[in-house]
Short mmCIF file of C-alpha atoms in Angstrom, two decimals:
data_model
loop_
_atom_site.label_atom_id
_atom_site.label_comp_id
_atom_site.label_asym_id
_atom_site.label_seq_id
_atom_site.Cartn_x
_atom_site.Cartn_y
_atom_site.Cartn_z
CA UNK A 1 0.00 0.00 0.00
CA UNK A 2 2.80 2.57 0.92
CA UNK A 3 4.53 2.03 -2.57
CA UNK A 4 1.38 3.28 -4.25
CA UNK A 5 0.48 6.26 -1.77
CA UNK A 6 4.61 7.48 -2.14
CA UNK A 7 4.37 7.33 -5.87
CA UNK A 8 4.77 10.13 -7.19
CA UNK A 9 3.29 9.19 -10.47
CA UNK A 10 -0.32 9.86 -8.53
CA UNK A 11 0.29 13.21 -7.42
CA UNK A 12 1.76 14.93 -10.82
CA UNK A 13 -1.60 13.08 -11.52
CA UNK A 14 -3.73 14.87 -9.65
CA UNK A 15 -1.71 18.03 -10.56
CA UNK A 16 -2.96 17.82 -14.17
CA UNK A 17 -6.55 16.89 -13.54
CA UNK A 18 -6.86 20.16 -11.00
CA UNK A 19 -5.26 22.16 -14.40
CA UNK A 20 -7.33 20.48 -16.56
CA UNK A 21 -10.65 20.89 -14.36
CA UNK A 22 -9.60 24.82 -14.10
CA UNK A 23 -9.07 25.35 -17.76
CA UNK A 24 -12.33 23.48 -18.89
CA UNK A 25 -14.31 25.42 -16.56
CA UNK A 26 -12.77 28.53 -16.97
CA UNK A 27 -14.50 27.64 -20.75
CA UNK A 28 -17.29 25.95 -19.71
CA UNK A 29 -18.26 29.44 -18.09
CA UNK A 30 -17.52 31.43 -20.84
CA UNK A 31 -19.50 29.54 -22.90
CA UNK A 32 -22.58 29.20 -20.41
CA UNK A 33 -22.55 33.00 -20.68
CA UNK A 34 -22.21 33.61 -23.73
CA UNK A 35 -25.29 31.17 -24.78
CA UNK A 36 -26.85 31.78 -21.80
CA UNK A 37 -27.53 35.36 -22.02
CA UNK A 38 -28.39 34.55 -26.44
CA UNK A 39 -31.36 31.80 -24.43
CA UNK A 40 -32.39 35.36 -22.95
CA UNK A 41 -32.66 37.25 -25.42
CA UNK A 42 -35.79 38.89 -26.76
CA UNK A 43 -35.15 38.06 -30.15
CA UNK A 44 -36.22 34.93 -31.73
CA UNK A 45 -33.68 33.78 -33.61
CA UNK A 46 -30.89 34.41 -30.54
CA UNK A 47 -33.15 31.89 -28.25
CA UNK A 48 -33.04 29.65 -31.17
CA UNK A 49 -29.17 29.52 -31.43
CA UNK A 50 -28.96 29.33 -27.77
CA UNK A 51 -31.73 26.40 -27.30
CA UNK A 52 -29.78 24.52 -30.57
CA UNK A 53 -26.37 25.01 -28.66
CA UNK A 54 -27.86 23.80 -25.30
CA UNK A 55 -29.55 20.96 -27.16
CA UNK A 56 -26.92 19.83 -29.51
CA UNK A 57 -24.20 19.36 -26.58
CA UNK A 58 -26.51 18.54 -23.99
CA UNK A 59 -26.81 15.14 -25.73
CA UNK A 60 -23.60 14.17 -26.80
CA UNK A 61 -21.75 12.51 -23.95
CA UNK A 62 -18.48 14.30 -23.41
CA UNK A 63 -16.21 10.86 -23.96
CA UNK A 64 -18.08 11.06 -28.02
CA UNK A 65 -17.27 14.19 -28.06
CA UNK A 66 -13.65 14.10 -27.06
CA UNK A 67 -13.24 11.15 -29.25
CA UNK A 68 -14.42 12.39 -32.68
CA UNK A 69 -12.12 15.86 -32.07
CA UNK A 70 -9.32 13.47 -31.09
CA UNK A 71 -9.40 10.78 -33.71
CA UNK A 72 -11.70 11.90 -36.42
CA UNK A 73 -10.87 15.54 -36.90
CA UNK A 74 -7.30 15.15 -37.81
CA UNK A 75 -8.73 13.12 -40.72
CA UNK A 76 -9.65 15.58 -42.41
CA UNK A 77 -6.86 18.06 -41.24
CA UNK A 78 -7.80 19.70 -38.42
CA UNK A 79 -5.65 18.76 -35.73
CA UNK A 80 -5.50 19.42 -32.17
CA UNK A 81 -3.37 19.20 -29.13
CA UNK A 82 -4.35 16.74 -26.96
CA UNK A 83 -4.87 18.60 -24.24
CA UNK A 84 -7.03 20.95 -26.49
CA UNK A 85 -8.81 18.09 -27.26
CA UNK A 86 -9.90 17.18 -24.08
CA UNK A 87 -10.13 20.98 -22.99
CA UNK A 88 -12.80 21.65 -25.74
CA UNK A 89 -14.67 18.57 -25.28
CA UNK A 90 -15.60 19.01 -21.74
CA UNK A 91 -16.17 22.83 -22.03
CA UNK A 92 -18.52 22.59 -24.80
CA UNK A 93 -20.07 20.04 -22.83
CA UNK A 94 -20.61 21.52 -19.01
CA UNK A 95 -20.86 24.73 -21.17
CA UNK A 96 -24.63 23.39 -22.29
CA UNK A 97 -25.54 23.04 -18.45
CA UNK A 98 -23.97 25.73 -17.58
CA UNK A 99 -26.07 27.61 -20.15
CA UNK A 100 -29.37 26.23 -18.88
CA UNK A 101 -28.28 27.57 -15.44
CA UNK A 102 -27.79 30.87 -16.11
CA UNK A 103 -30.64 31.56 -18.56
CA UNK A 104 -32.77 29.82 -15.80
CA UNK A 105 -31.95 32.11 -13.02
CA UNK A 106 -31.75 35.39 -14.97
CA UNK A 107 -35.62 34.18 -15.92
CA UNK A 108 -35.46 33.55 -12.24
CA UNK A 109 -35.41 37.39 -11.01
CA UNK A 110 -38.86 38.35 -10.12
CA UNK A 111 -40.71 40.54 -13.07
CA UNK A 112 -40.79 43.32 -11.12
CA UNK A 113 -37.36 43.86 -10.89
CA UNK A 114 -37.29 43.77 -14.75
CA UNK A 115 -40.66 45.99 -15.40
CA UNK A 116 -38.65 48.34 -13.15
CA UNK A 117 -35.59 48.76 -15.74
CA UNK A 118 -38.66 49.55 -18.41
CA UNK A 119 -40.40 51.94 -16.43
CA UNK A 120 -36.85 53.82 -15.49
CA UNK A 121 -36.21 53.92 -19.45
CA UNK A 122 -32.70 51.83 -18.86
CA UNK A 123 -30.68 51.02 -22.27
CA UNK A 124 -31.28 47.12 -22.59
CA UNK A 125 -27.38 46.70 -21.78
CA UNK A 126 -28.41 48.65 -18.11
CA UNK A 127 -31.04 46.23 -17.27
CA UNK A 128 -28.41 43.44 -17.95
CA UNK A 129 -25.81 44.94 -16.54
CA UNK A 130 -26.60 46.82 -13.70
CA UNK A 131 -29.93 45.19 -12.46
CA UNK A 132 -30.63 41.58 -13.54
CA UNK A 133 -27.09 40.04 -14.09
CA UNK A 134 -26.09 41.24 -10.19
CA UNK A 135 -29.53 39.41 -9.12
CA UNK A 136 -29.12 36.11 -10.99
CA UNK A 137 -25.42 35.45 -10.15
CA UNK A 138 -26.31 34.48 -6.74
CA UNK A 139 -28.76 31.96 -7.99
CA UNK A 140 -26.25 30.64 -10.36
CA UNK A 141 -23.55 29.52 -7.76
CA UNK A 142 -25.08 26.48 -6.02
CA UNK A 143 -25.87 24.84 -8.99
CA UNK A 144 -22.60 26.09 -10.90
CA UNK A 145 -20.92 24.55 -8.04
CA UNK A 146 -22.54 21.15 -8.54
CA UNK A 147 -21.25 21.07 -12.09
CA UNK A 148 -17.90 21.97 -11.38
CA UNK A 149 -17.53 19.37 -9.19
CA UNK A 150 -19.07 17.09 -12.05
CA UNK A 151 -16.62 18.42 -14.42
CA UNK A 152 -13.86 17.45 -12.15
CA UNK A 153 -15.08 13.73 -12.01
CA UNK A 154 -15.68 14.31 -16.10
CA UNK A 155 -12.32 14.84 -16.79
CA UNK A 156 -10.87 11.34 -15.98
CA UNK A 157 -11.88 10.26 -19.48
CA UNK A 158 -9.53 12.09 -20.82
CA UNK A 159 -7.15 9.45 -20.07
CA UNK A 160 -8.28 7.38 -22.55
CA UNK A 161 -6.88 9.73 -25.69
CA UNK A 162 -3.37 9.94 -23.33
CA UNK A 163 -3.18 12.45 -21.33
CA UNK A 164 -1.63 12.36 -18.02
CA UNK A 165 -4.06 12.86 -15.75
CA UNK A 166 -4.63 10.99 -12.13
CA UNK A 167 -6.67 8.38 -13.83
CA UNK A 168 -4.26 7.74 -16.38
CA UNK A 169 -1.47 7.77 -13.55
CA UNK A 170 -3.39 4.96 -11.72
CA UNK A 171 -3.30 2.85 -14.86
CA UNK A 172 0.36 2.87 -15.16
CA UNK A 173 0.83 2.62 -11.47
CA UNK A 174 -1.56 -0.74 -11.49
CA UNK A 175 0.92 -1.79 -14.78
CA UNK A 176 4.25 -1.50 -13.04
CA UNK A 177 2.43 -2.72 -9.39
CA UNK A 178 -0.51 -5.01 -10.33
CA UNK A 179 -2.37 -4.14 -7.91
CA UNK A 180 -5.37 -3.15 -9.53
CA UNK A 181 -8.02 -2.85 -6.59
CA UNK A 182 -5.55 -0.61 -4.18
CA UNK A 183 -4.50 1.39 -6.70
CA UNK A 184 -7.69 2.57 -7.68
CA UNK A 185 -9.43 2.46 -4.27
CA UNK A 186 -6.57 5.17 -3.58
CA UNK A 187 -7.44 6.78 -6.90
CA UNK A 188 -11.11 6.94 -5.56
CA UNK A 189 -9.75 8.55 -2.35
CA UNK A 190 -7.83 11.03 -3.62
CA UNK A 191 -10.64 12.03 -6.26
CA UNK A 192 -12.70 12.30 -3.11
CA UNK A 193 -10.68 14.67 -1.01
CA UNK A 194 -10.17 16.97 -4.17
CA UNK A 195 -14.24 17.37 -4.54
CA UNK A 196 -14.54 17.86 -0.85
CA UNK A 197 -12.00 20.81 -1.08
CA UNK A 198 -13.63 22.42 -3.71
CA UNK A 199 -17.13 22.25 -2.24
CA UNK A 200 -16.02 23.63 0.98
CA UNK A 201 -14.33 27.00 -1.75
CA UNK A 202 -17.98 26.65 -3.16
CA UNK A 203 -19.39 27.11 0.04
CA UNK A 204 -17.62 29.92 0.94
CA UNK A 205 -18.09 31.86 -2.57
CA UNK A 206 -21.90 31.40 -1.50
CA UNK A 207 -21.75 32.41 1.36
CA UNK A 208 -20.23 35.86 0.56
CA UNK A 209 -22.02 36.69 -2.50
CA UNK A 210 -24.98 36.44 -0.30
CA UNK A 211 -23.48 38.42 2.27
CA UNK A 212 -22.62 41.10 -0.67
CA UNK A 213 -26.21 41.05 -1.21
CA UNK A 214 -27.67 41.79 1.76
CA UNK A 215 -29.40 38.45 1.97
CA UNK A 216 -29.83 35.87 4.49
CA UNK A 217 -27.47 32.86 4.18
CA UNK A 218 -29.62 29.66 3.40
CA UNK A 219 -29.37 26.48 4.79
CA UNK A 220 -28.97 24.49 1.37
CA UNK A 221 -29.04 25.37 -2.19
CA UNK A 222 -32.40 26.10 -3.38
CA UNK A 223 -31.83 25.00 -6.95
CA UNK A 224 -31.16 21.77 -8.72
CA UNK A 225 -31.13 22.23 -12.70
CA UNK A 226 -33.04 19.06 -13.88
CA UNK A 227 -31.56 17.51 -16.41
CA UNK A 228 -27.85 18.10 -16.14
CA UNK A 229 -25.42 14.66 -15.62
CA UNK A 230 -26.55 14.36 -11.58
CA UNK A 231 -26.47 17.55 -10.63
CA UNK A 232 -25.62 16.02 -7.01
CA UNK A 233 -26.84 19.32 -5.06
CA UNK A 234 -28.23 17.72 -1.92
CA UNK A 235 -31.35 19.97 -2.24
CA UNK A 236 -32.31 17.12 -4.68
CA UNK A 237 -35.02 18.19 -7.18
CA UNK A 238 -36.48 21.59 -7.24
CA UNK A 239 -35.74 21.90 -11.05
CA UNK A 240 -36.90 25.74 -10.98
CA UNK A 241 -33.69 26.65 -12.93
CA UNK A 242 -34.35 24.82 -16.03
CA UNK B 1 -9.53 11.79 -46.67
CA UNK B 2 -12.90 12.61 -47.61
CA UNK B 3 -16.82 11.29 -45.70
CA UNK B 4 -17.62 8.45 -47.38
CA UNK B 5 -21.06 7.87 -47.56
CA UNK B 6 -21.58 4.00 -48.31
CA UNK B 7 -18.75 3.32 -45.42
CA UNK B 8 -20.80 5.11 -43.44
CA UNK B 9 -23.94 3.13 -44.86
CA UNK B 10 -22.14 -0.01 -43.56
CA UNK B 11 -21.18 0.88 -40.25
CA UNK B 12 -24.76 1.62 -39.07
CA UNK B 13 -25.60 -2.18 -38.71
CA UNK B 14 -22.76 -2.79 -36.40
CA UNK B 15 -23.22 0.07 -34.45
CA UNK B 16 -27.20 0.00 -33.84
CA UNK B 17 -25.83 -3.43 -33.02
CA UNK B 18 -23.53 -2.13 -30.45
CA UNK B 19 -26.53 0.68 -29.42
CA UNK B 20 -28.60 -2.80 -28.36
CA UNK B 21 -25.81 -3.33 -25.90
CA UNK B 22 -25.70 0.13 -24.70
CA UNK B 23 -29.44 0.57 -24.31
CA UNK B 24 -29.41 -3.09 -22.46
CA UNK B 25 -26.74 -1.91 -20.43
CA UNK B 26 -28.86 1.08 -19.42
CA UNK B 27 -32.49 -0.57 -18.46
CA UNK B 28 -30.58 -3.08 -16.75
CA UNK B 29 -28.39 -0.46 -14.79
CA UNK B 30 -31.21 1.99 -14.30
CA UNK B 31 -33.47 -0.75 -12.62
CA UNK B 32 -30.94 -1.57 -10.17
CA UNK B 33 -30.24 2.20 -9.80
CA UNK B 34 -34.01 2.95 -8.90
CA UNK B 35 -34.15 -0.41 -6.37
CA UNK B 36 -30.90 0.56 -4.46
CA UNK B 37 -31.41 4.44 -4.70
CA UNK B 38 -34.37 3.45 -2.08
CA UNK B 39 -32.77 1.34 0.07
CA UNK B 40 -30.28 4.62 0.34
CA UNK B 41 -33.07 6.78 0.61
CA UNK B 42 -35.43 4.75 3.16
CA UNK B 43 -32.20 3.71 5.59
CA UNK B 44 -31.12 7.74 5.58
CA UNK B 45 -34.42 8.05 7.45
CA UNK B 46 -33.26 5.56 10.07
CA UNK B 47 -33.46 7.21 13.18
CA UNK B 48 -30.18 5.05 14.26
CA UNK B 49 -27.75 7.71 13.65
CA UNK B 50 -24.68 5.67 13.20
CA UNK B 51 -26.73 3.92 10.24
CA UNK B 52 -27.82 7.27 9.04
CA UNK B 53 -24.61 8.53 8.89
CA UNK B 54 -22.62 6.12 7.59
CA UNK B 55 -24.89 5.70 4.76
CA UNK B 56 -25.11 9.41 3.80
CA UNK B 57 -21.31 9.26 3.89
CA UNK B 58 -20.85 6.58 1.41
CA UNK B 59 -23.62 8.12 -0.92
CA UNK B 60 -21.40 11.32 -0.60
CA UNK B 61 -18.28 8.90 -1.31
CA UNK B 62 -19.86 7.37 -4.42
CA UNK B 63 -21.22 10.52 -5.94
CA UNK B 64 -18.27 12.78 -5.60
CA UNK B 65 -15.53 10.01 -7.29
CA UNK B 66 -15.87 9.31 -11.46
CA UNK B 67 -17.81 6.49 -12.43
CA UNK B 68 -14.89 6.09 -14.70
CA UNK B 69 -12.65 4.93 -11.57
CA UNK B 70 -15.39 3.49 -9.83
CA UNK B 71 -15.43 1.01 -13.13
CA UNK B 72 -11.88 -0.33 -13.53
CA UNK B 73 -11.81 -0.46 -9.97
CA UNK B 74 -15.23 -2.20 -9.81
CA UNK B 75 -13.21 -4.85 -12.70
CA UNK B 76 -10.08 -5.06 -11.02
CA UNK B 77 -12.19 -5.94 -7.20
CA UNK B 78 -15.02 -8.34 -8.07
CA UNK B 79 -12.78 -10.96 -8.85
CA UNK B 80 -11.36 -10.97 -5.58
CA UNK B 81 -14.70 -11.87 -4.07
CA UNK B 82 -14.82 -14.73 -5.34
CA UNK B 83 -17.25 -14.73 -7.79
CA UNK B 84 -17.09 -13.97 -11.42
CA UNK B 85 -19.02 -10.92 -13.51
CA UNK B 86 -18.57 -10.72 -16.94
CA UNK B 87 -17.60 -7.52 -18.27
CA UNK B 88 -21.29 -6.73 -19.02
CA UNK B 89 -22.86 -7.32 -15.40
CA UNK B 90 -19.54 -5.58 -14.02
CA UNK B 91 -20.50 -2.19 -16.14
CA UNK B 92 -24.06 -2.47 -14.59
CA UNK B 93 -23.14 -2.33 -11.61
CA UNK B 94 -21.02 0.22 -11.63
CA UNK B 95 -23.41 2.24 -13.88
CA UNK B 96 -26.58 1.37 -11.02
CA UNK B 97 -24.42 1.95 -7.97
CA UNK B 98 -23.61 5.10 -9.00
CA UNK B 99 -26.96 6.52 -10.16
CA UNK B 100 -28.77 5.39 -7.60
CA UNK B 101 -26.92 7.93 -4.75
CA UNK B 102 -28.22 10.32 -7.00
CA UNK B 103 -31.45 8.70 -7.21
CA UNK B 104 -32.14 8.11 -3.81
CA UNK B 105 -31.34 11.94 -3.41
CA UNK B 106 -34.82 12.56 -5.43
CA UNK B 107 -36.43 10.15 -3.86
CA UNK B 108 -35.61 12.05 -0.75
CA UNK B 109 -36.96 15.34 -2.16
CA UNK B 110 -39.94 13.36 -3.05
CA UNK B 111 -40.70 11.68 0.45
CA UNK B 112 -40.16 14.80 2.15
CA UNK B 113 -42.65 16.47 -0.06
CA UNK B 114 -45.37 14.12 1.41
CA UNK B 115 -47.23 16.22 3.82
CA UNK B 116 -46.88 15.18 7.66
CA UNK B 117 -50.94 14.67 8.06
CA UNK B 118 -50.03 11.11 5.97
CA UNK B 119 -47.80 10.19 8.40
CA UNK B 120 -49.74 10.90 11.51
CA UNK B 121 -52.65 9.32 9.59
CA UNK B 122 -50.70 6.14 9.26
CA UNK B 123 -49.59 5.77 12.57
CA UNK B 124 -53.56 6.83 13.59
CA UNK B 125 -54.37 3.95 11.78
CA UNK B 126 -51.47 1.92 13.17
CA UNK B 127 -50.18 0.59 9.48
CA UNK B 128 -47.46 -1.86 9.33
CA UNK B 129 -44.08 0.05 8.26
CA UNK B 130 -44.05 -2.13 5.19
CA UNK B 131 -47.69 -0.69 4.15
CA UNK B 132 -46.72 2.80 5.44
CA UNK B 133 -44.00 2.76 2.79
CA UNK B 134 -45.15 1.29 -0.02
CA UNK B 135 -49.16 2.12 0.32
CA UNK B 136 -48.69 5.50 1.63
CA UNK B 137 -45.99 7.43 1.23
CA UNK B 138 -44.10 6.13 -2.20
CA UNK B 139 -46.47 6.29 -4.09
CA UNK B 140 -46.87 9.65 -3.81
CA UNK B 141 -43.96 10.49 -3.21
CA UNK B 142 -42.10 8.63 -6.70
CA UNK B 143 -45.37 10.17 -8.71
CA UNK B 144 -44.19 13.91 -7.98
CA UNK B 145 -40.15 13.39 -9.08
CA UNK B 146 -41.35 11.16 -12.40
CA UNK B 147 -39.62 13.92 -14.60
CA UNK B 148 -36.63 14.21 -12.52
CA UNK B 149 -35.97 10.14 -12.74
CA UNK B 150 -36.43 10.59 -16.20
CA UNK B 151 -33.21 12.77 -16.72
CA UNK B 152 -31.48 10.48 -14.59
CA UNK B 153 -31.98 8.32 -16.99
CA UNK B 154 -31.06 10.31 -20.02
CA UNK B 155 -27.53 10.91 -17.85
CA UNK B 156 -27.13 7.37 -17.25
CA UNK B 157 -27.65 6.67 -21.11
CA UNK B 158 -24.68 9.27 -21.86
CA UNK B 159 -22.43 7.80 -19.36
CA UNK B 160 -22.89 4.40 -20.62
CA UNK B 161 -20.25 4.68 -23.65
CA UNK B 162 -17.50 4.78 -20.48
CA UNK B 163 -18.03 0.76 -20.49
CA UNK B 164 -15.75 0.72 -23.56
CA UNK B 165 -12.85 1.09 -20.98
CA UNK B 166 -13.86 -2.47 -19.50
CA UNK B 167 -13.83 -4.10 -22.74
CA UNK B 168 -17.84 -4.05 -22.87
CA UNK B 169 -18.71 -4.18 -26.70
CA UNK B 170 -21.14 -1.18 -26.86
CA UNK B 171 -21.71 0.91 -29.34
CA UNK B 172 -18.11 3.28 -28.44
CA UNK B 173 -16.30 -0.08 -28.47
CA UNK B 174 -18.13 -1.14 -32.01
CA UNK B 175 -16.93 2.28 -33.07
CA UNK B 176 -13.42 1.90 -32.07
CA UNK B 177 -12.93 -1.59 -33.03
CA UNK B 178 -14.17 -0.50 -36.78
CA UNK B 179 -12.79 2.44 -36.68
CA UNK B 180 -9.25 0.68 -36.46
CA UNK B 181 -9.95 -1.23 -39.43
CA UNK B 182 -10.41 2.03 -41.86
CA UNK B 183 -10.51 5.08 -40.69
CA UNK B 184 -11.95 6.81 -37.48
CA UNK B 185 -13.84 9.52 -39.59
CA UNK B 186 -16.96 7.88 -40.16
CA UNK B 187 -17.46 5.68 -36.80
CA UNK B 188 -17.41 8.25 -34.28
CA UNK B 189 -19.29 10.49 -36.47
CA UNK B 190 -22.58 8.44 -36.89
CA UNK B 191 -22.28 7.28 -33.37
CA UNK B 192 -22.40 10.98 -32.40
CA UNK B 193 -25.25 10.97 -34.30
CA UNK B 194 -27.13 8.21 -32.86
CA UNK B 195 -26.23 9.99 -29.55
CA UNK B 196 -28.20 12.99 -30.39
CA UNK B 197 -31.12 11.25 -31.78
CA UNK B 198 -31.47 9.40 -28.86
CA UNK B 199 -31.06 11.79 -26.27
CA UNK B 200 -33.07 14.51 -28.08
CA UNK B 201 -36.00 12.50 -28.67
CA UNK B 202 -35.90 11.04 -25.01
CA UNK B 203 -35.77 14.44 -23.86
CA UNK B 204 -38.71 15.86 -26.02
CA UNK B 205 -40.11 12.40 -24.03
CA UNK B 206 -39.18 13.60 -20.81
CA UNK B 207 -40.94 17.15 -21.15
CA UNK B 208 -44.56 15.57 -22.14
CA UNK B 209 -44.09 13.44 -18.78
CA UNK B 210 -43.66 16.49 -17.08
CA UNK B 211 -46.76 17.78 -18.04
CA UNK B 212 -48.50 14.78 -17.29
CA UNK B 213 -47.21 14.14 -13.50
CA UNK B 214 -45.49 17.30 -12.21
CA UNK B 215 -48.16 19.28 -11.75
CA UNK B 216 -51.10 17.83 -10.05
#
């Protein structure tokens, strides 16, 4: 047991899935944005791209995904990193929920708050900007926090096109050791104590944007976005975001 | 190298082939999913609290670790029991272990829905625990999170093609395999397809249960 917790080979492991979970989510949320706010919108045909976008990626699993830019696309000369590969697949992915979550909770700020804007004659960029984006961040986090910790579990898979992630690490550590249970029962462990640190960081984040707000903390998250890969928020099912 | 259509044409036997697989894979999974997510969600009302807690701490262990290690190590451990799973029956119960912590979260959401006055009504009428549970309260109870155990579903479907790593021929594995032979353009491109179909139309599905059970 000691030879596998010592190796190093796990921790430059772990070292690259907490990159790679970073830099997909970092795109992941630029994405949700982006098609997030287009869901929004009051025009037709912006919805349309938005719902196509949400719908498109929503159903392709991420491991697909990553596969067909990793061993199709070259084929016909477009040709990726590997890490870009793996980078793109799962932001495009969690993008799609994320998406979902934040066009549900800007529809989520009461009416009035929008009539408001209208009745004060703000630009539409104001009412974004200045009245219904600060509102619907706060709703946003609990569930964004659920998905990032998805998105870290996601991102083993991308040891199966090579890179060097933990998971990947474990399978050469179980080639060299043969010890397939302890290795990954270790592997499990470690995956564990990385998504308990990053809820507790999610925690906090609520916790002050609340604050920020003026609000009352609340107990547990209110929102659960049916439909996303097990959105594991202990509030269970709710589904008001979606 | 250039889409070619009738090697595309060919591939879709082998690969709605593989999709059986997949789709078995994923009723079979899902059933055990829905059985054990209540087992999690009746003992976490246990008022023994070393029970309680111990269960809500390896639903919290399970959820928060990939199913993708919870697989190989699910291959690499059976064995060692004793007692022999093929690849297929290994996948689903990796697949139905894992969705059912989620699972038995909605069923949780669900049960504590119920309104109290059913359970002072049951113990007014002094019920059995077995009828409280399975007269009373599930049943209204699973009726209310119907859509929400639908998505779970839809999620367990798109997680499925992760058996390809435990040598499970479904439809990734099909893809792979042929892809090998000539070319990886075509393969992953119609099974992408398939993927789509599938979980669009099961979605589309999804939303006409909700208006037939959510709201009542």
């Amino acid at each position: 047991m000691s030879e596998i917790i010592n190796s190093p080979l796990l921790w430059k492991g772990a070292v690259v899935t907490l990159q790679l979970t970073l830099y997909s989510a970092v795109l992941a949320l630029i994405l949700a944005f982006f098609f997030g706010l287009l869901g929004s919108s009051r025009h037709g045909w912006a919805r349309a791209i938005g719902r196509f976008y949400v719908e498109f990626f929503r159903g392709l699993p991420a491991l697909v995904l990553m596969f067909w830019f990793f061993y199709s696309l070259p084929l016909v000369g477009i040709r990726f990193e590997t890490m870009v590969a793996g980078v793109l697949a799962l932001g495009l992915n969690y993008g799609a929920y994320g998406a979902e979550v934040v066009r549900g909770s800007i529809n989520a700020v009461p009416t009035a708050q929008y009539e408001a804007t209208v009745a004060l004659n703000m630009l539409p960029r104001q009412r974004m900007w200045r009245v219904l984006l600060p509102q619907a961040v706060p709703l946003m986090l609990p569930p964004f926090g659920n998905l990032l910790i998805e998105l870290l579990k996601a991102t083993a898979i991308v040891s199966l096109i090579t890179i060097s992630d933990l998971m990947f690490r474990a399978q050469q550590l179980r080639a060299s050791t043969g010890k397939g249970t302890e290795v990954f029962l270790v592997v499990l462990v470690m995956y564990f104590v990385m998504a308990q640190i990053l809820q507790l960081l999610i925690r906090y984040l609520e916790r002050r944007s609340e604050r920020i707000l003026g609000r009352r903390p609340r107990r547990r998250a209110a929102t659960a976005i049916a439909g996303t890969t097990g959105t594991g928020s202990l509030s269970g099912v709710g589904g008001e975001g979606s | 190298m250039t889409w070619d259509w009738s090697y595309a044409g060919d591939l879709v036997g082998p690969l709605l082939g593989g999709l059986r697989l997949t789709i078995a894979a994923t009723a079979l999974g899902y059933v055990l999913a829905l059985a054990l997510g209540l087992v999690w969600a009746i003992l976490r009302r246990s008022p023994n609290v070393v029970l309680n807690q111990a269960v809500r701490w390896v639903i919290e262990f399970i959820r928060s670790t990939p199913l993708l290690v919870q697989l190989v190590f699910l291959f690499y451990a059976l064995p060692t029991t004793g007692i022999q799973f093929s690849a297929f029956w290994t996948g689903v119960i990796g697949l139905g272990v894992h969705y059912s912590t989620y699972i038995s979260e909605v069923y949780r959401a669900g049960i504590e829905n119920v309104p109290r006055g059913q359970w002072e009504a049951c113990t007014a009428l002094n019920l059995p625990r077995s009828r409280v549970w399975f007269a009373v309260v599930l049943p209204q109870a699973i009726r209310k999170v119907i859509p929400t155990l639908g998505n779970y579903l839809i999620a367990l479907f798109k997680d499925s093609p992760l058996l390809l790593v435990i040598t499970v021929p479904e439809v990734m594995r099909v893809a792979y395999t042929e892809g090998g032979k000539s070319g990886f353009l075509e393969p992953f491109t119609v099974t992408a397809a398939l993927f789509v179909i599938v979980s669009v139309l099961s979605s589309i599905l999804i939303r006409r249960l909700e208006g037939r059970y959510a709201i009542i």
